[in-house]
Coordinates of C-alpha atoms and ligand atoms in Angstrom, one line a residue:
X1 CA -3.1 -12.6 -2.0
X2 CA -2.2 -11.3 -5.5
X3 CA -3.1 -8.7 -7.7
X4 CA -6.0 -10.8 -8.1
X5 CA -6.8 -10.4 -4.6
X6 CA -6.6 -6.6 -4.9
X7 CA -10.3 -6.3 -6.3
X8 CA -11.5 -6.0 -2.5
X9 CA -8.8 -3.1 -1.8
X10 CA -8.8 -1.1 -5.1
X11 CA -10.6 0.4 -7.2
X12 CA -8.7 -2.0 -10.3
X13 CA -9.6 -5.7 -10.4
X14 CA -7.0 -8.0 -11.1
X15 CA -7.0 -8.2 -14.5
X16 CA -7.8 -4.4 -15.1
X17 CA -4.5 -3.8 -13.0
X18 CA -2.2 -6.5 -15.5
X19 CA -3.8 -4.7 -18.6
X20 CA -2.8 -1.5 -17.3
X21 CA 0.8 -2.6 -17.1
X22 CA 0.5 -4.2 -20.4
X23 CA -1.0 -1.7 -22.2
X24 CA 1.4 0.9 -20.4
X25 CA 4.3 -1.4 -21.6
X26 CA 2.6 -1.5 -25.5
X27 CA 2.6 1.9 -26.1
X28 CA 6.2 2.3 -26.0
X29 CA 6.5 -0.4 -28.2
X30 CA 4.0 1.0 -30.1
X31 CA 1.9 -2.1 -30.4
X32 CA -0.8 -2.3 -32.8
X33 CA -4.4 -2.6 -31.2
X34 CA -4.4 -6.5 -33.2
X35 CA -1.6 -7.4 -31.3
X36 CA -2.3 -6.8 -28.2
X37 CA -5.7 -8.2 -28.3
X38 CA -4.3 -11.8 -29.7
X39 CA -1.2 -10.9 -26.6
X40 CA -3.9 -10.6 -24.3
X41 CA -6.3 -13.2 -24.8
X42 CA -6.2 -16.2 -23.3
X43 CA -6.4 -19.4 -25.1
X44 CA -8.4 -21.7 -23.0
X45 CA -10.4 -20.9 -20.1
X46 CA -12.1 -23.9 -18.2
X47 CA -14.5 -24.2 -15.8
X48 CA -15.5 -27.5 -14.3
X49 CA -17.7 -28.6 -11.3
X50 CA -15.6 -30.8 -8.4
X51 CA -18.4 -32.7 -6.8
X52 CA -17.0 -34.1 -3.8
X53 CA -18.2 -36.6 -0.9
X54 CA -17.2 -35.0 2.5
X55 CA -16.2 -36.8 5.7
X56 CA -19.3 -36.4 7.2
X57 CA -21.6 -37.9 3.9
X58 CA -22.3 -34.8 2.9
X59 CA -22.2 -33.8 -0.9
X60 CA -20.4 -30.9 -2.2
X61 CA -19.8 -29.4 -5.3
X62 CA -17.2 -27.3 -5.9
X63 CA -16.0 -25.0 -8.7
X64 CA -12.2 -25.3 -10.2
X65 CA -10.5 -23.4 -12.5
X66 CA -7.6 -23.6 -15.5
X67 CA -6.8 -20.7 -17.6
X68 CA -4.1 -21.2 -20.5
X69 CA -3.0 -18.0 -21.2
X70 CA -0.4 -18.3 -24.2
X71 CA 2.2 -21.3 -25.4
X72 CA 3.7 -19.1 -27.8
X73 CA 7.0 -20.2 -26.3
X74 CA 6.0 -23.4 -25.2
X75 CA 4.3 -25.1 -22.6
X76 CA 1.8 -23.3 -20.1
X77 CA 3.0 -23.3 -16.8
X78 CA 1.2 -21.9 -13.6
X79 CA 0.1 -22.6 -10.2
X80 CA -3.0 -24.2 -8.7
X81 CA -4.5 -22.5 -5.8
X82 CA -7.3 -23.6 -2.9
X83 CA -8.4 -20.1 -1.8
X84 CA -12.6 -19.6 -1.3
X85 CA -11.8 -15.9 -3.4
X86 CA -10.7 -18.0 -6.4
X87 CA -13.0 -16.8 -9.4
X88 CA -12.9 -16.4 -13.0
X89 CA -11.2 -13.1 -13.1
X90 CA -8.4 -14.2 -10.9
X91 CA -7.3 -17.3 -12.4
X92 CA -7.3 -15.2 -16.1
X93 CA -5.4 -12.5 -14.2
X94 CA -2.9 -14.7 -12.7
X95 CA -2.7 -16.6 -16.1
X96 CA -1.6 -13.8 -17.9
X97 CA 0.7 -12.5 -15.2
X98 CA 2.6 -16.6 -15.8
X99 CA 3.2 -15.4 -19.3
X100 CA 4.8 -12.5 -19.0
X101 CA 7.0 -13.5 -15.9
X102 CA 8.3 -16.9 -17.9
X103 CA 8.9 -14.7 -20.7
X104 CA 10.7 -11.8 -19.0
X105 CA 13.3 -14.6 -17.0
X106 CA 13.1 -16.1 -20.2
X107 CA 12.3 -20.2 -19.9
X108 CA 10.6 -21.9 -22.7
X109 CA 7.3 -22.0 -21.2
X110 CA 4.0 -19.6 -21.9
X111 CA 1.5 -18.9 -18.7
X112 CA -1.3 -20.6 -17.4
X113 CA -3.2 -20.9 -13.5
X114 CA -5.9 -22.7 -12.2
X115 CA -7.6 -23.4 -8.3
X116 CA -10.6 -24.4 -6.6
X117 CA -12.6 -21.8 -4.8
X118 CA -12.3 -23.8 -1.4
X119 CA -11.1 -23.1 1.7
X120 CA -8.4 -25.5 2.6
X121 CA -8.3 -24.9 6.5
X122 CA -11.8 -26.4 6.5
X123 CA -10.7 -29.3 5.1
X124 CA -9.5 -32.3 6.3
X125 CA -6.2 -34.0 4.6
X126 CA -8.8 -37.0 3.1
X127 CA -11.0 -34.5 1.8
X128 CA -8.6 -32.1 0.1
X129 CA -7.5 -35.3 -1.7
X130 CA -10.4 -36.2 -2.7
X131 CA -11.2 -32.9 -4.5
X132 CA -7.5 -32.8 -5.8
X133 CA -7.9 -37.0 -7.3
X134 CA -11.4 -35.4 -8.4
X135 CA -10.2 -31.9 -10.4
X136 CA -7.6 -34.2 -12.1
X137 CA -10.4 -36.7 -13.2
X138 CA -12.1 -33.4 -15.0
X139 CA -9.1 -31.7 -16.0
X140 CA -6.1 -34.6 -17.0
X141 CA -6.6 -34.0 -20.8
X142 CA -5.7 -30.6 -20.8
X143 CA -2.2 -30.7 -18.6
X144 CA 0.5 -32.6 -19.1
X145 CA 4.4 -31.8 -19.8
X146 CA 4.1 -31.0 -22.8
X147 CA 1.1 -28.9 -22.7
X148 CA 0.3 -27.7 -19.4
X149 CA 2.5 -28.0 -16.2
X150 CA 0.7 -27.4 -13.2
X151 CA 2.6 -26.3 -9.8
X152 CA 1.8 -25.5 -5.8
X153 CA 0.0 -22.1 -4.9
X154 CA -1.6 -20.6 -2.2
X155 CA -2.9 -23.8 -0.1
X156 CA -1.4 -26.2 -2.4
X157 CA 2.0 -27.9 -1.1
X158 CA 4.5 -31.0 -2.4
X159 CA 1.8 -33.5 -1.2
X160 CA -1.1 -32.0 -3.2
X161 CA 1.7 -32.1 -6.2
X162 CA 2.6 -35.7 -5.6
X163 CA -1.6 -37.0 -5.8
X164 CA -1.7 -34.9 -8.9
X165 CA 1.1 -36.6 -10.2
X166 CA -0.4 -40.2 -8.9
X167 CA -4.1 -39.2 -10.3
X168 CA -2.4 -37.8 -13.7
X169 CA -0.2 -40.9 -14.3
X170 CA -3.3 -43.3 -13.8
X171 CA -4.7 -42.0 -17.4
X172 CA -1.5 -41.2 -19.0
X173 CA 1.3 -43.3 -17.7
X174 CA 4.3 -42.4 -15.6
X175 CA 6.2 -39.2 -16.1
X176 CA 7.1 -37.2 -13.7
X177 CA 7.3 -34.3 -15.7
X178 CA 3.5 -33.5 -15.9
X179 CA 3.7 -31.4 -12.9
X180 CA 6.3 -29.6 -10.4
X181 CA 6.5 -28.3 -6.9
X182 CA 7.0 -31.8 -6.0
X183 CA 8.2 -33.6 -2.5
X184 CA 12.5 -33.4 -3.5
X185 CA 12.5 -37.6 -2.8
X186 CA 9.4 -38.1 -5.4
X187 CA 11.2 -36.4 -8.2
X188 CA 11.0 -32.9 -6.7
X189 CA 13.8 -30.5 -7.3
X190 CA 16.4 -29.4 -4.7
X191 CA 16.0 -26.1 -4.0
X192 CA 12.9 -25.3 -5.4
X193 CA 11.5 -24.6 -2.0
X194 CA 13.9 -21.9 -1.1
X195 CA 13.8 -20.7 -4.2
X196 CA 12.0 -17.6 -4.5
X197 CA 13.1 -16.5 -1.6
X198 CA 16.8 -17.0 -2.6
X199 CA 16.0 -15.4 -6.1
X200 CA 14.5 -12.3 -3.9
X201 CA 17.4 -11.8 -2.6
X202 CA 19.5 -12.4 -5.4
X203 CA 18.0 -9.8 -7.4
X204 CA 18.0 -7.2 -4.0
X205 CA 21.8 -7.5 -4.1
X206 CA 21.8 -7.2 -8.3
X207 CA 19.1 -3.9 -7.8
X208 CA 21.0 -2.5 -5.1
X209 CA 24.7 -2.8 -7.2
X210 CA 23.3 -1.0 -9.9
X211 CA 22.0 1.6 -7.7
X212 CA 25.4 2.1 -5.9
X213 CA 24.4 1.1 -2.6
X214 CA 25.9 -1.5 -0.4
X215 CA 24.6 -4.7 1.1
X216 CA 26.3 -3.7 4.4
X217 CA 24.6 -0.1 4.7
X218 CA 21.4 -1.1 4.0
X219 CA 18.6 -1.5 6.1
X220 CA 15.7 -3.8 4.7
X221 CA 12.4 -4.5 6.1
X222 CA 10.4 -7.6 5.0
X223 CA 7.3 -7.8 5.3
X224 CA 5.5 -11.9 5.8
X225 CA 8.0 -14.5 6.8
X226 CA 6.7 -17.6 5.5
X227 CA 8.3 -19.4 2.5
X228 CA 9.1 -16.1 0.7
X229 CA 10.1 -13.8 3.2
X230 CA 11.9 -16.5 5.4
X231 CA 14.3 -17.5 2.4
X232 CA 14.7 -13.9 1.2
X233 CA 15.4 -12.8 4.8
X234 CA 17.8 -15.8 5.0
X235 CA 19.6 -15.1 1.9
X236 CA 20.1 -11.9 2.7
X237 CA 21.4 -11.8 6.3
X238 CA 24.0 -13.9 4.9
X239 CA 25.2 -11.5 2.2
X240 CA 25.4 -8.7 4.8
X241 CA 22.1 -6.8 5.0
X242 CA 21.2 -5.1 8.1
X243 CA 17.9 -6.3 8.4
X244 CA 16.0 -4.0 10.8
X245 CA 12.3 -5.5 10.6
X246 CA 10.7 -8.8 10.2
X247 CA 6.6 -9.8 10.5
X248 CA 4.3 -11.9 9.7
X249 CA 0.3 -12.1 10.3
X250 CA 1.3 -12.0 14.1
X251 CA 2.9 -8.5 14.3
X252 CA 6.3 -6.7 13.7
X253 CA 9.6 -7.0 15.3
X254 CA 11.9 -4.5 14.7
X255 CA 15.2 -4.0 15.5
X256 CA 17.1 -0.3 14.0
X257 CA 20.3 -2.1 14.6
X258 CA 19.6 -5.0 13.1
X259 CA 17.9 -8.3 13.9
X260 CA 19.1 -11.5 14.5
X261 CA 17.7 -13.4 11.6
X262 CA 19.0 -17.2 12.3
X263 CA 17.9 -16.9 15.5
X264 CA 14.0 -15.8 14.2
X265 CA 14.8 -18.9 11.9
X266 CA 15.1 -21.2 14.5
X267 CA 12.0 -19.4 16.0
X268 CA 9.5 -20.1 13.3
X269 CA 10.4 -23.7 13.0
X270 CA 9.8 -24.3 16.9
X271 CA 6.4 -22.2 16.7
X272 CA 5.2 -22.1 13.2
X273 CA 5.1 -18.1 13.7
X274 CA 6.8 -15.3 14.9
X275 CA 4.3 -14.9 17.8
X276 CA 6.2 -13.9 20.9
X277 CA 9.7 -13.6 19.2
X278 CA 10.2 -10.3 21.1
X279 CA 10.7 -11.7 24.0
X280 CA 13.4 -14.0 23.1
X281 CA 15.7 -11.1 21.2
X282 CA 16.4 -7.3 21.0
X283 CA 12.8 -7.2 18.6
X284 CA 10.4 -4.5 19.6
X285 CA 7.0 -5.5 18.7
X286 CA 5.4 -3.0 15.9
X287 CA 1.7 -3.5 14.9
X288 CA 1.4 -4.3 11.3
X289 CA -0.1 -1.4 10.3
X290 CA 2.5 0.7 11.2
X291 CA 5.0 -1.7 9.7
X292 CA 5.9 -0.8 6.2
X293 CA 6.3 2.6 7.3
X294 CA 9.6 1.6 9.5
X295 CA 12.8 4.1 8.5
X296 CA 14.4 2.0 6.2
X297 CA 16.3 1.3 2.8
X298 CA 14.9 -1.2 0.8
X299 CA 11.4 -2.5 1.1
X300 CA 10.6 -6.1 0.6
X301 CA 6.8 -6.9 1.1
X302 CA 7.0 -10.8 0.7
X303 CA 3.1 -11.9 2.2
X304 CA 0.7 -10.9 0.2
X305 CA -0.9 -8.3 -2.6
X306 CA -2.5 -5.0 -2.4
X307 CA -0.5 -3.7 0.9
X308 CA 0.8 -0.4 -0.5
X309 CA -2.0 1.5 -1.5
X310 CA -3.0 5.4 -2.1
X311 CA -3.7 5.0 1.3
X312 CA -0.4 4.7 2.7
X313 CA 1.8 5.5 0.1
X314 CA 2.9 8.9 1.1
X315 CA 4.1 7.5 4.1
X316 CA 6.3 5.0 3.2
X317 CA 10.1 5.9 3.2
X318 CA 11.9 2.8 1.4
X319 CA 13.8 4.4 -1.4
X320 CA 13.9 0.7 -3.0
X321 CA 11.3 -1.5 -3.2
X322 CA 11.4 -5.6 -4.0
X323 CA 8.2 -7.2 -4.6
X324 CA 8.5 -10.6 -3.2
X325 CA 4.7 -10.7 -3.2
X326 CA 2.7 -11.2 -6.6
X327 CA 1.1 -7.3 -6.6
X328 CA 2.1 -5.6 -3.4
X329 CA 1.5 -2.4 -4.5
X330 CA -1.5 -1.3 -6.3
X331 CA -1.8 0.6 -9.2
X332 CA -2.7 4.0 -8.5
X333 CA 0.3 3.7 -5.4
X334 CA 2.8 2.7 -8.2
X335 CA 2.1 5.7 -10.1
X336 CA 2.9 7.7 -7.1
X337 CA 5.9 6.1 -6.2
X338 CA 7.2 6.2 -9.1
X339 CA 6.8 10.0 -9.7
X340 CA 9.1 10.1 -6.3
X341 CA 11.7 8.6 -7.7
X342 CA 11.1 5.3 -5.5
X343 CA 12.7 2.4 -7.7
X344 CA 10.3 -0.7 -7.5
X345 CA 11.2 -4.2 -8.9
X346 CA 8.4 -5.4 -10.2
X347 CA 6.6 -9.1 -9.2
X348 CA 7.2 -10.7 -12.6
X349 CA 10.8 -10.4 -12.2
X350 CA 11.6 -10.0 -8.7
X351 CA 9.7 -13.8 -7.3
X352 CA 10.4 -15.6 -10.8
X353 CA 12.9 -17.9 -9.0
X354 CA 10.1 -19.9 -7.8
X355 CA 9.1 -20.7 -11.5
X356 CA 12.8 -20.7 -12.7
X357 CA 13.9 -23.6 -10.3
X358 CA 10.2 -25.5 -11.7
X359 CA 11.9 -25.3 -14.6
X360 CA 14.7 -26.9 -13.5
X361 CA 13.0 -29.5 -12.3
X362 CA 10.8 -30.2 -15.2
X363 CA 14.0 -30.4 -16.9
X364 CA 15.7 -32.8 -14.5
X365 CA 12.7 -35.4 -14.9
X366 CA 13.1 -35.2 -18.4
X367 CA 16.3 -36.3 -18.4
X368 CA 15.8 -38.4 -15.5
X369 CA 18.9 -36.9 -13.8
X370 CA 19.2 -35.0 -10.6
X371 CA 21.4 -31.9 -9.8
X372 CA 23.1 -31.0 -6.8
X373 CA 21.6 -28.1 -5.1
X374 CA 24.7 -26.2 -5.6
X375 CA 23.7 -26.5 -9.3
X376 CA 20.5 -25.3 -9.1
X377 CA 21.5 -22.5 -7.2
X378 CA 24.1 -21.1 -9.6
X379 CA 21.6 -21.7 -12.6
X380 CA 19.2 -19.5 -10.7
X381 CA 21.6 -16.9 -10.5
X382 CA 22.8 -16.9 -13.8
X383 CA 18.9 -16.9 -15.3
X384 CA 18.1 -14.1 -12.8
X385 CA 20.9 -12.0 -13.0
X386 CA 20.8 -12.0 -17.3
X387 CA 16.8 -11.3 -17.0
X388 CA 17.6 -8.6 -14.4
X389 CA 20.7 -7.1 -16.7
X390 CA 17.9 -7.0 -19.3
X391 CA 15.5 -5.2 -18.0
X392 CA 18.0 -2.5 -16.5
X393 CA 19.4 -1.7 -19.6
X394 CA 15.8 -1.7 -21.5
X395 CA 14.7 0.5 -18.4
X396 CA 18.0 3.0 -18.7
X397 CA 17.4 2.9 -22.8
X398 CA 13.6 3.7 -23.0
X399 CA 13.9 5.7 -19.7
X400 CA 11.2 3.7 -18.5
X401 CA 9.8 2.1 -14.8
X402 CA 11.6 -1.2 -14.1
X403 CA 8.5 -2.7 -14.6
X404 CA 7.4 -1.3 -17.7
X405 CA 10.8 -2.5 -18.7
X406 CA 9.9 -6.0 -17.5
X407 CA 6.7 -5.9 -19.5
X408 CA 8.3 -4.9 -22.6
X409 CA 10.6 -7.5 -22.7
X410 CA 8.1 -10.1 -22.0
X411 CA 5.9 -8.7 -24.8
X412 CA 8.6 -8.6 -27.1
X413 CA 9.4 -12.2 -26.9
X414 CA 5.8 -13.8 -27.1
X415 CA 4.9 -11.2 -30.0
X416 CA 8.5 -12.5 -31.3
X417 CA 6.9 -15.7 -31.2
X418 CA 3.8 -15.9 -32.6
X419 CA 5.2 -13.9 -35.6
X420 CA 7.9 -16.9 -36.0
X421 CA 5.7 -20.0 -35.9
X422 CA 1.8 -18.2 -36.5
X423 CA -1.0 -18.6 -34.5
Ligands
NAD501 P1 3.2 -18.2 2.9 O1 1.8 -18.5 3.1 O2 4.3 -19.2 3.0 O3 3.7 -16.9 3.8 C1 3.0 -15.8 3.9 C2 3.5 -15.0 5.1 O4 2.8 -13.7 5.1 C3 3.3 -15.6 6.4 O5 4.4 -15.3 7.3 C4 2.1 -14.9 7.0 O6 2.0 -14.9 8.4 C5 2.3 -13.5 6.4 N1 1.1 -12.7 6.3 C6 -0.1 -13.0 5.9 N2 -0.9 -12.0 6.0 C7 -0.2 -11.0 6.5 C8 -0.5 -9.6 6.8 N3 -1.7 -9.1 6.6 N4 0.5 -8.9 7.3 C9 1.7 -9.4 7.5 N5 2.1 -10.6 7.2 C10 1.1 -11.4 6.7 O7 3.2 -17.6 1.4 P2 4.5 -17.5 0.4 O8 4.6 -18.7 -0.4 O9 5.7 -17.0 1.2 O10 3.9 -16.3 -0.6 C11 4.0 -15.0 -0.3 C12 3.7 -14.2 -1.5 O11 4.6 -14.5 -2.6 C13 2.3 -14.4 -2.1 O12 1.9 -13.2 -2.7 C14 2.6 -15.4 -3.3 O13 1.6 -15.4 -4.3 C15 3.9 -14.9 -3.7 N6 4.7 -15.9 -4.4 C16 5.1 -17.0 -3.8 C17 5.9 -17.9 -4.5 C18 6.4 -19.2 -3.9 O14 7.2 -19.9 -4.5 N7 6.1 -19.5 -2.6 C19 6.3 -17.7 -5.9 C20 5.9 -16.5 -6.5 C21 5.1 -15.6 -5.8

């Protein structure tokens, strides 16, 4: 889930809760009230049927989304999602969310999402490419490298990427470069799997500098441990965090002493979840809704949106919080967090590694080169930690949220712009 998913849990739908941000953000920059409407609206928003044969003969027609949000800086770039919630709202809300977080790490691209509203675990692998081969046969005109670079999302993966690529090519010709996220020996990136994890953790270690506390007395808890939280937690152990709780949709495990991270490495890759992983290690077993309440430090919820809410706010105790997730925390328990002095690095920043390395790859099939991973990894630190320098000293100057911070950066540089080159 993302903030978009938040419009079952709170009272703010998605794109309610990124306007609240943005407007929050344009007031200190005292944006005029033309501004932000041209800053807000989206540029394209398409809406196109997916009709689509099923294994069994059947006929089904299915709905799939693309919202360009803004190319003021250059090409749209977003994800493409197969969730059955995937609406309208969402995909705008997500789309807008793209611009801001390319903007705030600062890569030439604007924001843009799409998805199907589909649910992929019903499908077979023949009949999720047959809706991908399809959407592209709708959609090809509007994406492309220099317009529109599509990327993997929740229930999209490398092998989705790779038919887009194959489906894309057959109107347009080869070039790689239309789309990312893709498998690493098809023209895929190194790295770019790990890579919002890594960035995570990255920033945790940058966030937690500032704030004078050290890697080695800090407890973390992260919450999810699939590709997010795995890499963070990964990243992380190795720089010296004692990380005292892991979960994932199967429960908690939780260790005050600290747990032992390769080993729930090795764990997940035998049985795909962390099922069980308390009887292999020192983990106690901590039911999830008890879990972001552990005693701890720093606060990394890496699964999915809308988990810290009015309703458990109060009792959190994190003094730090990361949000490896897109919208973790909802709106109403920002506000409250913030008031108790709880520093929170927001979404657009904190997971922009993911985006960062797509970058990199976009780039690196332009140029039809490959780096070494060791490349890409010290180019993700060096975007990351300039982005996060950024928005701490705009945060410190303004005496602002790090987020608000975030947002006015982001909002500076598209307005920047669109007042250089016009609209
Ligand atoms: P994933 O599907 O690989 O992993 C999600 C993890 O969360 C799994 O371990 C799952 O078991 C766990 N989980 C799901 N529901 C849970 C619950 N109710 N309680 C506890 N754990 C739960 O997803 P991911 O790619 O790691 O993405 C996680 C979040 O990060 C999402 O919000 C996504 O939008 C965001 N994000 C991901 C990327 C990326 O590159 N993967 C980039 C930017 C943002």
């Amino acid at each position: 889930m993302t903030p978009a998913d938040k419009k079952h849990n709170s009272s703010m739908n998605a794109f309610e809760t990124v306007m609240l941000y943005f407007n929050r953000a344009a007031d200190v920059l005292g944006l005029d009230d033309a501004s932000r409407r041209l800053l807000i609206t989206a540029k394209r928003e398409i809406k196109v049927e997916v009709p689509v044969e099923m294994d069994d003969g059947r006929l089904e027609t299915l709905m799939g989304f693309r919202v360009q949000h803004n190319n003021a800086r250059g090409p749209m770039k977003g994800g493409l999602r197969y969730h059955p919630e995937v609406d309208s709202d969402e995909v705008l809300a997500l789309a807008s969310l793209m611009t801001w977080k390319t903007a705030v790490v600062n890569i030439p691209y604007g924001g843009a999402k799409g998805g199907i509203a589909v649910d992929p675990r019903s499908l077979s692998k023949k009949e999720k490419e047959r809706i991908t081969r399809k959407f592209v046969d709708q959609i090809h005109d509007i994406f492309g490298p220099d317009s529109d670079i599509p990327a993997p999302d929740m229930g999209t993966d490398a092998e989705t990427m790779a038919w887009i690529r194959n489906q894309w090519e057959k109107y347009h010709g080869f070039n790689p470069a239309c789309i990312t996220g893709k498998p690493v020996e098809d023209y895929g990136a190194k790295g770019r799997e790990e890579a919002t994890g890594r960035g995570v953790g990255i920033l945790c270690f940058k966030l937690l500098s500032r704030l004078g506390m050290r890697a080695n007395e800090t407890r973390a808890v992260i919450q999810g441990f699939g590709n997010v939280g795995k890499h963070a937690a990964k990243y992380m152990y190795e720089s010296d965090y004692k990380i005292v709780g892991i979960n994932d949709i199967s429960g908690g495990y939780h260790n005050p002493d600290g747990l032992d991270i390769p080993a729930a490495l090795h764990y997940v890759i035998e049985n795909n979840s962390l099922e069980g992983f308390e009887k292999i290690s020192t983990a106690t077993k901590v039911d999830n809704k008890d879990f972001l309440e552990l005693d701890c430090d720093l606060l990394v919820p890496a699964a999915i949106g809308g988990v810290i809410t009015a309703g458990n706010v109060d009792r959190i105790k994190a003094k730090v919080i990361v949000e490896g997730a897109n919208g973790p925390i909802d709106a109403d328990a920002d506000e409250v967090l913030h008031r108790r002095g709880v520093t929170v690095l927001p979404d657009i920043l904190a997971n922009a590694g993911g985006v960062t390395v797509s970058y990199f790859e976009w780039v690196q099939n332009r140029q039809y080169y490959s780096w070494d991973l060791n490349r890409v990894r010290q180019e993700l630190e060096a975007v990351l930690s300039s982005a996060f320098e950024e928005v701490w000293q705009a945060s410190t100057e303004h005496e602002v949220s790090l987020r608000t911070a975030a947002f006015m950066i982001a909002i500076k540089r598209v307005k920047r712009s669109l007042d250089l080159s016009g609209f």
